[in-house]
């Protein structure tokens, strides 16, 4: 594992190389967005027309992105075994503006609904779960933008830029607070990170679990302004002065998400890049978790496919079996069928949760369909929390069950079949399942407002006494 500071910009190098690698796919993606804006696909052979809303059909989105997903899948195992961070993969995806999926067509995006986005994320996660995971922070950030903020950030995202995350600390800060500080900078006459001192803030602190930031153009940093109760967010460039990212994540799963330490030392932040939030969840935390559930579903799909592939190719058997080659053994076939059904169920549940959130939120960048913040939070969180209660268990059964239909050779490191379980189990720890059923039940029985995970920190003894 590398613990070396990233001093160059492999993200930039990968982006430049990707423009050449996927030039044909990028041209098709551009043509698709332009066709959607015009109302019809320009390919006369298909003559596919879009609905009046300009929404691009899912099959058209998949036609553009599947070749890149396949390219990502080719070396997924090798990257995991060699701890090779997937800068190249993000270069390809950024060249196709994957991060602009949910942006309206009129704003340079694909106009994808959350349900459509989930379908693509599941396929991407089946190719490489670490790559899909990185879009959690980016999509959650987009879901949180108001109209004025959208005017600033939509053009950047439409141009291929992405946003990472730096929220969690190992600082001992109390639950609901942050040790990372954001204060007015002292005027010194210098211009740093493109901002004058009299209009800037200074950011200092250290974050852990900075998932995706090492691959992203921007980082949304949770910070505390002195004497202000609610936490704020600073949006900083990942290559700005004072930002140092270290690839030191030591988890047994999701090892290539860039989930490591980020240091912020005297980072000058323009005033317009400081977000003062009121602490309400609305749809943002639901989208954060929806992306993780999509990744888990994708892992289950990949594991079920791997189980079928391994059984089909297996020639060895056990004398305690049914005397048939493995691919014809009825007990083995039954188990493979169960794994396939569980993976399909996980995918279907996540898709339905996404549809429910779509029904509440509507089009990104516009006012949500449900205007009351508490009602909006309830609708989004209930849909996703109910999925969260069920999906991780299904995925765990699939990623463990793959070994039921194979022999001892299945645990060979060269096959890396353990990656499915390790990665799914790691994702499930991000937002503990054990709390979700209680929150859902309390809402159903007592009408208690729903809420999502938005803070981790030290809990005082008095708080639990």
CSV table of C-alpha atoms in Angstrom, one decimal:
chain,number,residue,atom,x,y,z
A,1,UNK,CA,0.0,0.0,0.0
A,2,UNK,CA,1.3,3.5,-0.9
A,3,UNK,CA,1.5,6.1,1.8
A,4,UNK,CA,3.3,8.6,-0.4
A,5,UNK,CA,1.9,12.1,-0.9
A,6,UNK,CA,0.5,12.6,-4.4
A,7,UNK,CA,2.7,15.5,-5.5
A,8,UNK,CA,2.0,15.3,-9.3
A,9,UNK,CA,-1.5,15.3,-10.8
A,10,UNK,CA,-2.2,11.8,-12.1
A,11,UNK,CA,-5.8,12.9,-12.4
A,12,UNK,CA,-4.8,15.5,-15.0
A,13,UNK,CA,-2.5,13.1,-16.9
A,14,UNK,CA,-5.2,10.5,-16.9
A,15,UNK,CA,-7.7,13.0,-18.3
A,16,UNK,CA,-5.5,14.0,-21.1
A,17,UNK,CA,-4.7,10.3,-22.1
A,18,UNK,CA,-8.4,9.4,-21.8
A,19,UNK,CA,-9.4,12.0,-24.4
A,20,UNK,CA,-7.4,9.8,-26.9
A,21,UNK,CA,-8.5,6.4,-25.5
A,22,UNK,CA,-12.2,7.0,-25.7
A,23,UNK,CA,-12.5,9.6,-28.4
A,24,UNK,CA,-15.1,7.6,-30.3
A,25,UNK,CA,-17.2,7.0,-27.1
A,26,UNK,CA,-16.8,10.7,-26.1
A,27,UNK,CA,-18.0,11.8,-29.6
A,28,UNK,CA,-21.1,9.5,-29.2
A,29,UNK,CA,-21.8,10.9,-25.8
A,30,UNK,CA,-21.7,14.5,-27.1
A,31,UNK,CA,-23.9,13.6,-30.0
A,32,UNK,CA,-26.4,12.0,-27.6
A,33,UNK,CA,-26.6,15.1,-25.4
A,34,UNK,CA,-27.0,17.3,-28.5
A,35,UNK,CA,-29.7,15.0,-29.9
A,36,UNK,CA,-31.6,15.1,-26.7
A,37,UNK,CA,-31.6,18.9,-26.7
A,38,UNK,CA,-32.9,18.8,-30.3
A,39,UNK,CA,-35.5,16.1,-29.5
A,40,UNK,CA,-34.3,13.2,-31.5
A,41,UNK,CA,-31.3,10.9,-32.1
A,42,UNK,CA,-29.4,11.9,-35.2
A,43,UNK,CA,-28.8,8.3,-36.3
A,44,UNK,CA,-31.4,7.8,-39.0
A,45,UNK,CA,-31.1,4.1,-38.8
A,46,UNK,CA,-32.6,4.1,-35.4
A,47,UNK,CA,-34.6,7.3,-35.6
A,48,UNK,CA,-35.1,7.1,-31.8
A,49,UNK,CA,-37.1,10.1,-30.6
A,50,UNK,CA,-37.0,11.5,-27.1
A,51,UNK,CA,-40.0,12.3,-24.9
A,52,UNK,CA,-41.0,16.0,-24.8
A,53,UNK,CA,-39.1,16.3,-21.5
A,54,UNK,CA,-35.8,15.6,-23.3
A,55,UNK,CA,-35.1,12.6,-21.1
A,56,UNK,CA,-32.7,10.3,-22.8
A,57,UNK,CA,-33.9,6.6,-22.8
A,58,UNK,CA,-31.9,4.4,-20.5
A,59,UNK,CA,-30.9,2.1,-23.4
A,60,UNK,CA,-29.3,5.0,-25.2
A,61,UNK,CA,-27.3,5.9,-22.1
A,62,UNK,CA,-26.1,2.3,-21.7
A,63,UNK,CA,-25.2,2.3,-25.4
A,64,UNK,CA,-22.7,5.1,-24.7
A,65,UNK,CA,-21.3,4.0,-21.4
A,66,UNK,CA,-21.2,0.2,-21.6
A,67,UNK,CA,-18.0,0.1,-23.8
A,68,UNK,CA,-16.2,2.1,-21.1
A,69,UNK,CA,-17.7,-0.1,-18.3
A,70,UNK,CA,-16.3,-3.1,-20.2
A,71,UNK,CA,-12.9,-1.4,-20.5
A,72,UNK,CA,-12.9,-0.7,-16.7
A,73,UNK,CA,-13.8,-4.3,-15.9
A,74,UNK,CA,-10.9,-5.7,-17.9
A,75,UNK,CA,-8.2,-4.9,-15.3
A,76,UNK,CA,-10.4,-4.6,-12.2
A,77,UNK,CA,-8.8,-7.7,-10.5
A,78,UNK,CA,-5.3,-6.7,-11.5
A,79,UNK,CA,-5.8,-3.2,-10.1
A,80,UNK,CA,-7.0,-4.6,-6.8
A,81,UNK,CA,-4.2,-7.1,-6.6
A,82,UNK,CA,-1.5,-4.4,-7.4
A,83,UNK,CA,-3.2,-1.6,-5.4
A,84,UNK,CA,-3.3,0.5,-8.6
A,85,UNK,CA,-5.5,3.6,-8.1
A,86,UNK,CA,-7.9,3.8,-11.0
A,87,UNK,CA,-7.0,7.3,-12.3
A,88,UNK,CA,-7.3,5.9,-15.9
A,89,UNK,CA,-10.8,4.8,-15.3
A,90,UNK,CA,-11.9,8.2,-14.1
A,91,UNK,CA,-10.2,9.8,-17.1
A,92,UNK,CA,-12.4,7.7,-19.4
A,93,UNK,CA,-15.5,8.5,-17.5
A,94,UNK,CA,-14.8,12.2,-17.2
A,95,UNK,CA,-14.2,12.3,-21.0
A,96,UNK,CA,-17.7,11.0,-21.4
A,97,UNK,CA,-19.0,13.4,-18.7
A,98,UNK,CA,-20.4,10.6,-16.5
A,99,UNK,CA,-20.5,13.0,-13.6
A,100,UNK,CA,-23.1,15.1,-15.5
A,101,UNK,CA,-25.6,12.3,-15.7
A,102,UNK,CA,-28.2,14.0,-13.5
A,103,UNK,CA,-27.7,17.5,-14.9
A,104,UNK,CA,-30.6,18.7,-17.1
A,105,UNK,CA,-30.0,18.4,-20.8
A,106,UNK,CA,-30.4,22.1,-21.2
A,107,UNK,CA,-27.6,22.6,-18.7
A,108,UNK,CA,-25.1,20.4,-20.5
A,109,UNK,CA,-26.0,17.0,-18.8
A,110,UNK,CA,-27.8,13.9,-19.8
A,111,UNK,CA,-31.0,14.7,-17.8
A,112,UNK,CA,-30.9,11.2,-16.2
A,113,UNK,CA,-33.3,10.5,-13.3
A,114,UNK,CA,-32.0,8.9,-10.2
A,115,UNK,CA,-33.5,5.6,-11.3
A,116,UNK,CA,-31.6,5.8,-14.5
A,117,UNK,CA,-28.4,6.8,-12.7
A,118,UNK,CA,-28.8,3.8,-10.4
A,119,UNK,CA,-29.1,1.5,-13.4
A,120,UNK,CA,-25.8,2.8,-14.7
A,121,UNK,CA,-24.1,2.8,-11.3
A,122,UNK,CA,-25.1,-0.9,-10.7
A,123,UNK,CA,-23.4,-1.8,-14.0
A,124,UNK,CA,-20.4,0.3,-13.2
A,125,UNK,CA,-20.1,-1.3,-9.8
A,126,UNK,CA,-20.3,-4.7,-11.3
A,127,UNK,CA,-17.3,-3.7,-13.4
A,128,UNK,CA,-15.4,-2.2,-10.5
A,129,UNK,CA,-17.1,-1.3,-7.2
A,130,UNK,CA,-14.4,1.2,-6.2
A,131,UNK,CA,-14.9,3.3,-9.2
A,132,UNK,CA,-18.7,3.5,-8.8
A,133,UNK,CA,-18.3,4.3,-5.1
A,134,UNK,CA,-16.4,7.5,-5.8
A,135,UNK,CA,-19.4,9.1,-7.4
A,136,UNK,CA,-21.2,9.0,-4.0
A,137,UNK,CA,-19.9,12.4,-2.9
A,138,UNK,CA,-20.3,14.0,-6.3
A,139,UNK,CA,-23.9,13.0,-6.8
A,140,UNK,CA,-24.8,13.9,-3.2
A,141,UNK,CA,-23.3,17.3,-3.7
A,142,UNK,CA,-25.3,17.9,-6.9
A,143,UNK,CA,-28.5,16.9,-5.1
A,144,UNK,CA,-27.9,19.5,-2.4
A,145,UNK,CA,-27.5,22.5,-4.7
A,146,UNK,CA,-30.0,25.4,-4.7
A,147,UNK,CA,-30.8,27.3,-7.8
A,148,UNK,CA,-28.1,30.0,-7.4
A,149,UNK,CA,-25.4,27.4,-6.5
A,150,UNK,CA,-26.5,25.4,-9.6
A,151,UNK,CA,-25.7,28.3,-11.8
A,152,UNK,CA,-22.1,28.2,-10.6
A,153,UNK,CA,-21.5,24.4,-10.4
A,154,UNK,CA,-23.6,23.0,-13.3
A,155,UNK,CA,-21.2,24.5,-15.9
A,156,UNK,CA,-18.2,23.0,-14.2
A,157,UNK,CA,-19.8,19.6,-13.9
A,158,UNK,CA,-21.0,19.7,-17.5
A,159,UNK,CA,-17.3,20.4,-18.5
A,160,UNK,CA,-16.3,17.1,-16.8
A,161,UNK,CA,-15.3,18.3,-13.3
A,162,UNK,CA,-16.2,16.3,-10.2
A,163,UNK,CA,-16.5,16.9,-6.5
A,164,UNK,CA,-15.0,14.7,-3.7
A,165,UNK,CA,-15.7,14.7,0.0
A,166,UNK,CA,-13.8,15.4,3.2
A,167,UNK,CA,-16.2,15.2,6.2
A,168,UNK,CA,-15.0,12.7,8.8
A,169,UNK,CA,-12.2,13.2,11.2
A,170,UNK,CA,-10.2,11.2,13.8
A,171,UNK,CA,-9.8,14.3,15.9
A,172,UNK,CA,-12.0,13.5,18.9
A,173,UNK,CA,-14.5,16.3,18.0
A,174,UNK,CA,-17.9,16.0,19.6
A,175,UNK,CA,-20.7,14.5,17.5
A,176,UNK,CA,-22.2,17.2,15.3
A,177,UNK,CA,-19.1,19.4,15.3
A,178,UNK,CA,-15.8,19.5,13.4
A,179,UNK,CA,-12.2,20.2,14.5
A,180,UNK,CA,-11.4,21.5,11.1
A,181,UNK,CA,-11.7,25.2,11.3
A,182,UNK,CA,-12.8,27.9,8.8
A,183,UNK,CA,-11.9,31.5,9.8
A,184,UNK,CA,-11.6,34.8,8.1
A,185,UNK,CA,-8.1,35.0,6.7
A,186,UNK,CA,-5.7,37.7,7.8
A,187,UNK,CA,-5.1,40.3,5.1
A,188,UNK,CA,-1.5,40.0,3.8
A,189,UNK,CA,-1.8,41.5,0.4
A,190,UNK,CA,-1.1,38.2,-1.3
A,191,UNK,CA,-3.4,36.5,-3.8
A,192,UNK,CA,-3.7,32.8,-3.2
A,193,UNK,CA,-5.8,30.2,-5.0
A,194,UNK,CA,-7.2,33.1,-7.1
A,195,UNK,CA,-8.7,35.1,-4.3
A,196,UNK,CA,-7.8,38.4,-2.6
A,197,UNK,CA,-7.3,38.3,1.2
A,198,UNK,CA,-10.1,40.6,2.1
A,199,UNK,CA,-12.7,38.2,0.6
A,200,UNK,CA,-11.2,35.0,1.8
A,201,UNK,CA,-11.4,32.4,4.5
A,202,UNK,CA,-8.7,30.1,5.8
A,203,UNK,CA,-9.2,26.4,6.2
A,204,UNK,CA,-7.1,24.2,8.6
A,205,UNK,CA,-7.6,20.6,9.7
A,206,UNK,CA,-7.1,17.0,8.8
A,207,UNK,CA,-9.8,14.6,7.4
A,208,UNK,CA,-10.0,10.9,7.0
A,209,UNK,CA,-12.2,8.8,4.8
A,210,UNK,CA,-11.8,11.4,2.0
A,211,UNK,CA,-13.4,9.1,-0.5
A,212,UNK,CA,-12.9,10.1,-4.1
A,213,UNK,CA,-11.1,13.4,-3.4
A,214,UNK,CA,-7.8,12.2,-4.9
A,215,UNK,CA,-9.6,11.6,-8.2
A,216,UNK,CA,-11.7,14.8,-8.1
A,217,UNK,CA,-11.2,18.4,-9.2
A,218,UNK,CA,-13.0,19.8,-6.1
A,219,UNK,CA,-13.3,18.7,-2.4
A,220,UNK,CA,-16.3,19.6,-0.2
A,221,UNK,CA,-14.8,20.0,3.3
A,222,UNK,CA,-16.9,20.0,6.4
A,223,UNK,CA,-15.6,22.7,8.8
A,224,UNK,CA,-16.5,24.7,11.9
A,225,UNK,CA,-16.7,28.5,11.9
A,226,UNK,CA,-16.0,29.8,15.4
A,227,UNK,CA,-19.1,30.6,17.5
A,228,UNK,CA,-21.4,29.2,14.8
A,229,UNK,CA,-23.4,26.1,15.9
A,230,UNK,CA,-24.0,24.6,12.5
A,231,UNK,CA,-21.2,23.2,10.5
A,232,UNK,CA,-20.3,24.7,7.2
A,233,UNK,CA,-18.7,23.5,4.0
A,234,UNK,CA,-15.7,24.8,2.1
A,235,UNK,CA,-15.3,23.9,-1.6
A,236,UNK,CA,-11.6,23.8,-2.4
A,237,UNK,CA,-9.6,22.8,-5.5
A,238,UNK,CA,-7.9,19.5,-5.0
A,239,UNK,CA,-4.6,21.0,-6.3
A,240,UNK,CA,-4.8,24.3,-4.4
A,241,UNK,CA,-1.9,25.4,-2.1
A,242,UNK,CA,-2.1,23.8,1.3
A,243,UNK,CA,-4.0,20.7,0.2
A,244,UNK,CA,-2.2,17.4,0.7
A,245,UNK,CA,-3.8,14.0,0.0
A,246,UNK,CA,-2.3,10.7,1.2
A,247,UNK,CA,-3.4,7.3,0.0
A,248,UNK,CA,-3.3,5.6,3.4
A,249,UNK,CA,-6.7,3.8,3.6
A,250,UNK,CA,-6.0,0.5,5.3
A,251,UNK,CA,-9.5,-1.1,5.1
A,252,UNK,CA,-9.8,-4.7,3.8
A,253,UNK,CA,-12.3,-3.7,1.2
A,254,UNK,CA,-12.9,-0.8,-1.3
A,255,UNK,CA,-9.2,-0.3,-1.3
A,256,UNK,CA,-9.0,1.8,-4.5
A,257,UNK,CA,-11.5,4.5,-3.6
A,258,UNK,CA,-8.7,6.9,-2.5
A,259,UNK,CA,-10.3,6.9,0.9
A,260,UNK,CA,-7.4,8.3,2.9
A,261,UNK,CA,-6.1,11.3,4.8
A,262,UNK,CA,-6.4,14.8,3.5
A,263,UNK,CA,-4.5,17.7,5.2
A,264,UNK,CA,-5.7,21.3,4.8
A,265,UNK,CA,-3.0,23.8,6.0
A,266,UNK,CA,-3.8,27.4,5.6
A,267,UNK,CA,-5.9,26.9,2.5
A,268,UNK,CA,-7.2,30.2,1.2
A,269,UNK,CA,-10.9,29.8,0.3
A,270,UNK,CA,-12.9,32.4,-1.6
A,271,UNK,CA,-16.0,33.6,0.2
A,272,UNK,CA,-18.3,32.3,-2.5
A,273,UNK,CA,-16.9,28.8,-1.9
A,274,UNK,CA,-18.2,28.7,1.7
A,275,UNK,CA,-21.6,27.1,2.2
A,276,UNK,CA,-23.4,27.8,5.4
A,277,UNK,CA,-26.0,25.0,5.8
A,278,UNK,CA,-29.0,24.9,8.1
A,279,UNK,CA,-28.5,21.2,9.0
A,280,UNK,CA,-31.6,19.9,7.3
A,281,UNK,CA,-31.1,16.6,5.4
A,282,UNK,CA,-33.8,16.8,2.7
A,283,UNK,CA,-32.7,14.6,-0.2
A,284,UNK,CA,-28.9,14.9,0.1
A,285,UNK,CA,-28.2,12.2,2.6
A,286,UNK,CA,-30.7,9.9,0.9
A,287,UNK,CA,-28.8,10.2,-2.4
A,288,UNK,CA,-25.5,9.6,-0.6
A,289,UNK,CA,-26.9,6.2,0.7
A,290,UNK,CA,-28.6,5.4,-2.5
A,291,UNK,CA,-25.3,5.5,-4.3
A,292,UNK,CA,-23.8,3.1,-1.8
A,293,UNK,CA,-26.8,0.7,-2.1
A,294,UNK,CA,-26.3,0.8,-5.9
A,295,UNK,CA,-22.7,-0.2,-5.5
A,296,UNK,CA,-23.7,-3.1,-3.2
A,297,UNK,CA,-26.3,-4.2,-5.8
A,298,UNK,CA,-23.7,-4.1,-8.5
A,299,UNK,CA,-21.3,-6.2,-6.4
A,300,UNK,CA,-24.1,-8.8,-6.0
A,301,UNK,CA,-24.7,-8.9,-9.7
A,302,UNK,CA,-21.0,-9.4,-10.4
A,303,UNK,CA,-20.7,-12.1,-7.7
A,304,UNK,CA,-23.8,-14.0,-9.0
A,305,UNK,CA,-22.3,-13.8,-12.6
A,306,UNK,CA,-19.0,-15.0,-11.3
A,307,UNK,CA,-20.6,-17.9,-9.6
A,308,UNK,CA,-22.4,-19.1,-12.7
A,309,UNK,CA,-19.2,-18.6,-14.8
A,310,UNK,CA,-17.1,-20.6,-12.3
A,311,UNK,CA,-19.6,-23.4,-12.1
A,312,UNK,CA,-19.9,-23.6,-15.9
A,313,UNK,CA,-16.1,-24.1,-16.2
A,314,UNK,CA,-15.6,-26.5,-13.3
A,315,UNK,CA,-14.7,-30.1,-14.1
A,316,UNK,CA,-13.8,-31.3,-10.6
A,317,UNK,CA,-16.4,-32.6,-8.2
A,318,UNK,CA,-16.9,-34.4,-4.8
A,319,UNK,CA,-17.8,-38.0,-4.2
A,320,UNK,CA,-20.5,-36.7,-1.8
A,321,UNK,CA,-22.2,-34.9,-4.7
A,322,UNK,CA,-24.8,-36.2,-7.1
A,323,UNK,CA,-22.5,-37.9,-9.5
A,324,UNK,CA,-22.8,-35.3,-12.2
A,325,UNK,CA,-20.5,-32.7,-13.5
A,326,UNK,CA,-20.8,-29.5,-11.5
A,327,UNK,CA,-22.8,-27.6,-14.1
A,328,UNK,CA,-25.4,-30.4,-14.1
A,329,UNK,CA,-25.5,-31.0,-10.4
A,330,UNK,CA,-29.1,-30.1,-9.3
A,331,UNK,CA,-28.1,-28.9,-5.8
A,332,UNK,CA,-25.4,-26.7,-7.3
A,333,UNK,CA,-27.8,-25.3,-9.9
A,334,UNK,CA,-30.4,-24.6,-7.2
A,335,UNK,CA,-27.8,-22.6,-5.2
A,336,UNK,CA,-26.7,-20.6,-8.2
A,337,UNK,CA,-30.3,-19.9,-8.9
A,338,UNK,CA,-30.8,-18.6,-5.4
A,339,UNK,CA,-27.8,-16.3,-5.7
A,340,UNK,CA,-29.0,-15.0,-9.0
A,341,UNK,CA,-32.5,-14.3,-7.5
A,342,UNK,CA,-31.0,-12.5,-4.5
A,343,UNK,CA,-28.8,-10.3,-6.7
A,344,UNK,CA,-31.8,-9.5,-8.9
A,345,UNK,CA,-33.9,-8.6,-5.8
A,346,UNK,CA,-31.2,-6.3,-4.4
A,347,UNK,CA,-31.0,-4.5,-7.8
A,348,UNK,CA,-34.8,-4.2,-8.0
A,349,UNK,CA,-35.2,-2.8,-4.5
A,350,UNK,CA,-32.6,-0.1,-5.0
A,351,UNK,CA,-34.2,0.9,-8.3
A,352,UNK,CA,-37.6,1.2,-6.6
A,353,UNK,CA,-36.1,3.4,-3.9
A,354,UNK,CA,-34.5,5.6,-6.6
A,355,UNK,CA,-37.9,5.9,-8.3
A,356,UNK,CA,-39.5,7.0,-5.0
A,357,UNK,CA,-36.8,9.6,-4.4
A,358,UNK,CA,-37.3,10.8,-8.0
A,359,UNK,CA,-41.1,11.2,-7.3
A,360,UNK,CA,-40.3,13.4,-4.3
A,361,UNK,CA,-37.4,15.4,-5.7
A,362,UNK,CA,-38.2,15.9,-9.4
A,363,UNK,CA,-35.6,17.5,-11.8
A,364,UNK,CA,-32.2,18.4,-10.5
A,365,UNK,CA,-31.7,22.1,-10.2
A,366,UNK,CA,-35.4,22.9,-9.9
A,367,UNK,CA,-37.6,23.2,-6.8
A,368,UNK,CA,-38.5,19.7,-5.4
A,369,UNK,CA,-42.0,18.4,-6.0
A,370,UNK,CA,-42.5,18.1,-2.3
A,371,UNK,CA,-41.8,21.7,-1.0
A,372,UNK,CA,-42.0,21.1,2.8
A,373,UNK,CA,-38.5,20.2,3.9
A,374,UNK,CA,-39.6,17.7,6.6
A,375,UNK,CA,-42.0,16.0,4.2
A,376,UNK,CA,-39.3,15.9,1.6
A,377,UNK,CA,-36.8,14.4,4.0
A,378,UNK,CA,-39.4,11.8,5.2
A,379,UNK,CA,-40.2,10.7,1.6
A,380,UNK,CA,-36.5,10.4,0.6
A,381,UNK,CA,-35.2,8.8,3.7
A,382,UNK,CA,-38.1,6.3,4.1
A,383,UNK,CA,-37.6,5.0,0.6
A,384,UNK,CA,-33.8,4.6,1.0
A,385,UNK,CA,-33.8,3.4,4.6
A,386,UNK,CA,-36.3,0.6,3.9
A,387,UNK,CA,-34.0,-0.5,1.1
A,388,UNK,CA,-31.1,-0.2,3.4
A,389,UNK,CA,-32.6,-2.6,5.9
A,390,UNK,CA,-32.9,-5.4,3.3
A,391,UNK,CA,-30.2,-5.0,0.6
A,392,UNK,CA,-27.0,-5.4,2.5
A,393,UNK,CA,-28.2,-8.8,3.9
A,394,UNK,CA,-29.1,-10.0,0.4
A,395,UNK,CA,-25.7,-8.9,-0.9
A,396,UNK,CA,-23.9,-10.5,1.9
A,397,UNK,CA,-25.6,-13.8,1.2
A,398,UNK,CA,-24.6,-13.6,-2.5
A,399,UNK,CA,-21.0,-12.7,-1.8
A,400,UNK,CA,-20.6,-15.5,0.8
A,401,UNK,CA,-22.7,-18.0,-1.1
A,402,UNK,CA,-20.5,-18.0,-4.2
A,403,UNK,CA,-18.2,-20.3,-2.2
A,404,UNK,CA,-21.0,-22.8,-1.6
A,405,UNK,CA,-20.9,-23.9,-5.2
A,406,UNK,CA,-17.2,-24.2,-5.7
A,407,UNK,CA,-14.2,-26.1,-4.1
A,408,UNK,CA,-11.2,-25.0,-2.2
A,409,UNK,CA,-9.6,-23.6,-5.4
A,410,UNK,CA,-12.1,-20.8,-5.3
A,411,UNK,CA,-10.2,-19.2,-2.4
A,412,UNK,CA,-7.1,-18.8,-4.6
A,413,UNK,CA,-5.8,-15.2,-4.5
A,414,UNK,CA,-5.5,-15.3,-8.3
A,415,UNK,CA,-9.3,-15.6,-8.6
A,416,UNK,CA,-9.9,-12.8,-6.0
A,417,UNK,CA,-13.4,-13.9,-5.4
A,418,UNK,CA,-13.1,-12.7,-1.8
A,419,UNK,CA,-13.2,-9.1,-3.2
A,420,UNK,CA,-16.9,-9.3,-3.5
A,421,UNK,CA,-17.5,-10.0,0.1
A,422,UNK,CA,-14.8,-7.7,1.4
A,423,UNK,CA,-16.0,-4.8,-0.7
A,424,UNK,CA,-19.7,-5.3,0.1
A,425,UNK,CA,-19.0,-5.7,3.8
A,426,UNK,CA,-16.9,-2.5,3.8
A,427,UNK,CA,-19.6,-0.5,2.2
A,428,UNK,CA,-22.2,-1.7,4.6
A,429,UNK,CA,-20.2,-0.3,7.5
A,430,UNK,CA,-20.5,3.3,6.2
A,431,UNK,CA,-24.0,3.7,7.4
A,432,UNK,CA,-24.8,1.1,10.0
A,433,UNK,CA,-27.8,-1.1,9.1
A,434,UNK,CA,-28.7,-1.8,12.8
A,435,UNK,CA,-30.1,1.7,13.2
A,436,UNK,CA,-32.2,1.9,10.1
A,437,UNK,CA,-35.0,-0.5,11.0
A,438,UNK,CA,-35.5,1.4,14.3
A,439,UNK,CA,-35.7,4.7,12.5
A,440,UNK,CA,-38.2,3.4,10.0
A,441,UNK,CA,-40.3,1.8,12.7
A,442,UNK,CA,-40.4,4.9,14.8
A,443,UNK,CA,-41.6,6.9,11.9
A,444,UNK,CA,-44.3,4.4,10.9
A,445,UNK,CA,-45.6,4.0,14.5
A,446,UNK,CA,-45.0,7.4,16.1
A,447,UNK,CA,-44.7,9.7,13.2
A,448,UNK,CA,-41.1,10.7,14.3
A,449,UNK,CA,-39.4,12.6,11.5
A,450,UNK,CA,-36.9,10.6,9.4
A,451,UNK,CA,-33.3,11.7,9.3
A,452,UNK,CA,-30.2,10.5,7.6
A,453,UNK,CA,-26.6,10.1,8.7
A,454,UNK,CA,-24.8,13.4,8.6
A,455,UNK,CA,-22.3,13.3,11.5
A,456,UNK,CA,-19.9,11.0,13.2
A,457,UNK,CA,-18.0,12.1,16.4
A,458,UNK,CA,-17.4,11.5,20.1
A,459,UNK,CA,-20.4,11.0,22.3
A,460,UNK,CA,-20.2,12.2,25.9
A,461,UNK,CA,-21.1,9.8,28.7
A,462,UNK,CA,-23.9,12.2,29.8
A,463,UNK,CA,-25.6,11.9,26.5
A,464,UNK,CA,-26.2,8.2,27.0
A,465,UNK,CA,-26.9,8.2,30.7
